[in-house]
Amino acid sequence: DAGITQSPRHKVTETGTPVTLRCHQTENHRYMYWYRQDPGHGLRLIHYSYGVKDTDKGEVSDGYSVSRSKTEDFLLTLESATSSQTSVYFCAIGAVLGGYEQYFGPGTRLTVT
Amino acid sequence: AQTVTQSQPEMSVQEAETVTLSCTYDTSESNYYLFWYKQPPSRQMILVIRQEAYKQQNATENRFSVNFQKAAKSFSLKISDSQLGDTAMYFCAFILTGANSKLTFGKGITLSVRP
């Protein structure tokens, strides 16, 4: 298995509070991604990074920000959590030269009350 | 924009039988990769199989094989000798080749293997 960890694995928070999810990889892959998974929607890309300090928006980026100060860490921040951000969040890593497949972390279940 | 469609929300198969999961996609590009991912109840996303669009030969991984029809933009997954551990949600995914390409997922299909 690819070395990808996510923390925390579960979190319950209140509306309006800031939340940061962490993704850590040991594979030295260039690309890192944050997705959310909701019933009936599959996985949707929030933000991604193509290098240290290089990030870009995905399909559903409103209300989220990211940062990548080291190759191995990619942080997802909800500045002011809303109930619509209740979801399962997945981090993934990828290496284009390896064939474009992405490997996923175990996911974080976030509940905003 | 690329789209991936999985039109069957649920399927069921008897243990040891064969089942085929359907996926279609839409793109005007010619260079891309297609994937099937499995998500069991543990929630972990697991890569099952990969197909490069430039390859005519269908990919195979043990009991899993694909039927890739590039002209029809179809990419189905066949699971042979189904096992109880194959019970999971299966996602079809597509990515263009090139820097900073993004993976597009279908909505998934829930497969149940009956004992």
XYZ file of C-alpha atoms in Angstrom:
228
model
C 0.000 0.000 0.000
C 1.083 3.543 -0.755
C 2.196 5.387 2.364
C -0.608 7.877 2.836
C -2.098 8.847 6.160
C -4.863 11.269 7.014
C -5.605 12.920 10.312
C -7.933 13.060 12.019
C -9.908 10.045 10.830
C -13.133 11.305 12.346
C -14.162 14.750 13.456
C -17.334 16.398 14.669
C -17.355 20.168 14.719
C -19.813 23.006 15.000
C -20.943 25.354 12.271
C -18.670 28.362 11.952
C -15.547 26.798 13.415
C -12.333 26.392 11.417
C -11.178 22.870 10.617
C -7.896 21.595 9.195
C -7.399 18.140 7.763
C -3.907 16.794 7.211
C -2.585 14.442 4.570
C 0.893 12.969 4.881
C 2.716 10.836 2.303
C 5.960 8.920 2.403
C 6.124 8.209 -1.355
C 7.673 11.510 -2.461
C 4.982 11.912 -5.136
C 4.731 15.296 -6.793
C 0.952 15.481 -6.999
C -1.452 15.543 -4.060
C -5.221 15.898 -4.147
C -8.177 16.492 -1.860
C -11.563 14.997 -2.752
C -14.892 14.856 -1.058
C -17.288 11.929 -1.353
C -21.016 12.367 -1.011
C -23.838 9.933 -1.800
C -24.896 10.204 -5.431
C -21.882 12.298 -6.428
C -18.921 9.951 -6.461
C -15.656 11.703 -5.674
C -15.242 15.354 -6.505
C -11.957 17.227 -6.576
C -11.626 20.125 -4.136
C -8.032 21.280 -4.632
C -4.808 19.768 -5.798
C -1.094 20.469 -5.616
C 1.527 19.917 -8.292
C 4.476 20.841 -6.118
C 5.502 22.597 -2.946
C 3.552 25.854 -2.707
C 1.899 25.114 -6.082
C -1.828 24.531 -5.790
C -4.929 24.928 -7.904
C -8.692 24.700 -7.564
C -10.807 21.722 -8.402
C -14.485 21.291 -9.120
C -15.837 22.161 -5.643
C -13.310 24.555 -4.099
C -15.625 27.181 -2.585
C -15.224 27.340 1.191
C -11.924 25.437 1.181
C -8.274 26.431 1.111
C -5.106 24.342 0.955
C -1.436 24.652 1.678
C 1.624 22.600 0.893
C 4.842 23.745 2.510
C 6.593 20.362 2.252
C 6.458 17.601 -0.343
C 4.985 15.147 2.148
C 2.199 17.280 3.667
C -0.968 18.705 2.142
C -3.426 20.537 4.381
C -7.086 21.210 3.701
C -8.735 24.006 5.677
C -12.382 24.828 6.071
C -12.224 28.438 7.207
C -15.749 28.439 8.644
C -17.380 25.037 8.498
C -20.946 24.701 7.254
C -23.339 21.748 7.379
C -22.990 21.342 3.600
C -19.350 20.421 4.195
C -20.335 17.318 6.138
C -18.709 14.631 4.024
C -15.969 12.052 3.752
C -12.701 13.614 2.653
C -10.030 11.699 0.802
C -6.469 12.632 0.103
C -4.715 11.091 -2.883
C -1.242 11.119 -4.362
C -0.092 10.632 -7.910
C 2.961 10.562 -10.122
C 2.379 11.306 -13.789
C 5.483 9.436 -14.838
C 4.117 6.368 -13.084
C 1.044 6.160 -15.253
C -1.439 8.693 -13.904
C -3.072 6.452 -11.317
C -3.781 7.959 -7.935
C -3.492 6.265 -4.564
C -5.831 7.183 -1.784
C -5.581 7.683 1.934
C -8.067 6.070 4.341
C -10.413 9.064 4.412
C -11.685 11.433 7.095
C -15.324 11.529 8.085
C -16.242 15.111 8.987
C -19.564 16.015 10.549
C -20.549 19.654 10.917
C -23.422 20.156 13.362
C -15.057 18.877 -20.103
C -14.786 15.160 -19.621
C -17.666 13.173 -18.174
C -17.922 9.622 -16.856
C -21.261 7.845 -16.650
C -22.115 4.755 -14.666
C -25.786 4.219 -15.350
C -26.397 1.183 -13.123
C -26.591 2.217 -9.453
C -26.693 -1.324 -8.095
C -25.999 -4.873 -9.192
C -26.070 -8.248 -7.551
C -24.303 -11.493 -8.485
C -24.127 -15.006 -7.114
C -20.812 -16.118 -5.697
C -18.585 -17.805 -8.322
C -20.471 -16.255 -11.228
C -19.314 -13.529 -13.607
C -20.566 -9.962 -13.584
C -19.927 -6.982 -15.855
C -20.059 -3.382 -14.691
C -20.647 -0.715 -17.328
C -19.005 2.666 -17.804
C -19.105 5.197 -20.606
C -17.146 8.393 -20.934
C -17.094 11.427 -23.127
C -14.029 13.242 -24.406
C -12.782 14.793 -27.603
C -9.176 13.920 -26.749
C -7.363 10.807 -27.861
C -4.724 10.329 -25.160
C -5.991 9.317 -21.773
C -6.126 6.623 -19.105
C -9.095 4.824 -17.622
C -9.328 3.181 -14.223
C -11.615 1.111 -12.065
C -11.450 1.666 -8.326
C -13.045 -0.494 -5.652
C -14.363 0.863 -2.363
C -15.307 -1.881 0.118
C -17.215 -1.152 3.328
C -13.900 -0.222 4.962
C -14.089 2.934 2.802
C -10.549 2.506 1.435
C -10.261 3.334 -2.271
C -8.363 0.558 -4.049
C -7.099 0.668 -7.623
C -8.370 -2.415 -9.451
C -7.198 -1.983 -13.023
C -5.780 0.561 -15.465
C -6.148 0.925 -19.228
C -4.095 3.171 -21.468
C -6.127 4.519 -24.385
C -3.329 3.960 -26.874
C -3.282 0.236 -26.137
C -5.721 -1.908 -28.071
C -5.219 -4.886 -25.794
C -7.639 -5.055 -22.902
C -6.072 -4.926 -19.445
C -6.333 -7.933 -17.134
C -5.539 -8.342 -13.438
C -6.255 -11.834 -12.162
C -10.079 -12.193 -12.041
C -10.620 -8.634 -13.256
C -10.582 -7.676 -16.920
C -11.876 -4.801 -18.983
C -13.604 -4.466 -22.318
C -12.268 -1.206 -23.725
C -14.107 0.056 -26.811
C -12.426 3.344 -27.715
C -14.694 4.270 -30.615
C -17.781 3.655 -28.508
C -16.168 5.335 -25.479
C -17.037 2.359 -23.348
C -14.986 0.805 -20.544
C -16.645 -2.104 -18.763
C -15.215 -4.201 -15.935
C -15.699 -7.955 -15.861
C -15.289 -9.794 -12.590
C -14.935 -13.540 -12.988
C -15.516 -16.125 -10.260
C -17.064 -13.496 -7.988
C -16.118 -13.712 -4.338
C -17.802 -12.345 -1.224
C -14.875 -9.960 -0.826
C -15.788 -8.336 -4.136
C -18.808 -6.760 -2.465
C -18.047 -3.057 -2.747
C -18.761 0.139 -4.577
C -16.922 0.373 -7.906
C -15.938 3.635 -9.537
C -14.905 4.213 -13.114
C -12.455 7.093 -13.605
C -10.837 8.966 -16.484
C -7.795 11.202 -16.812
C -6.226 12.952 -19.768
C -2.504 12.641 -20.237
C -0.461 15.770 -19.631
C 0.733 17.852 -16.735
C -1.771 18.801 -14.028
C -4.510 16.567 -15.398
C -7.389 15.773 -13.082
C -9.167 12.510 -12.447
C -12.896 12.486 -13.205
C -15.014 9.855 -11.467
C -18.344 8.296 -12.251
C -20.930 8.159 -9.492
C -20.212 4.530 -8.745
C -22.076 1.249 -8.711
C -22.785 -0.855 -5.644
C -22.035 -4.515 -6.242
C -23.341 -7.172 -3.875
C -22.056 -10.739 -4.074
C -24.577 -13.249 -2.716
C -23.358 -16.435 -0.973
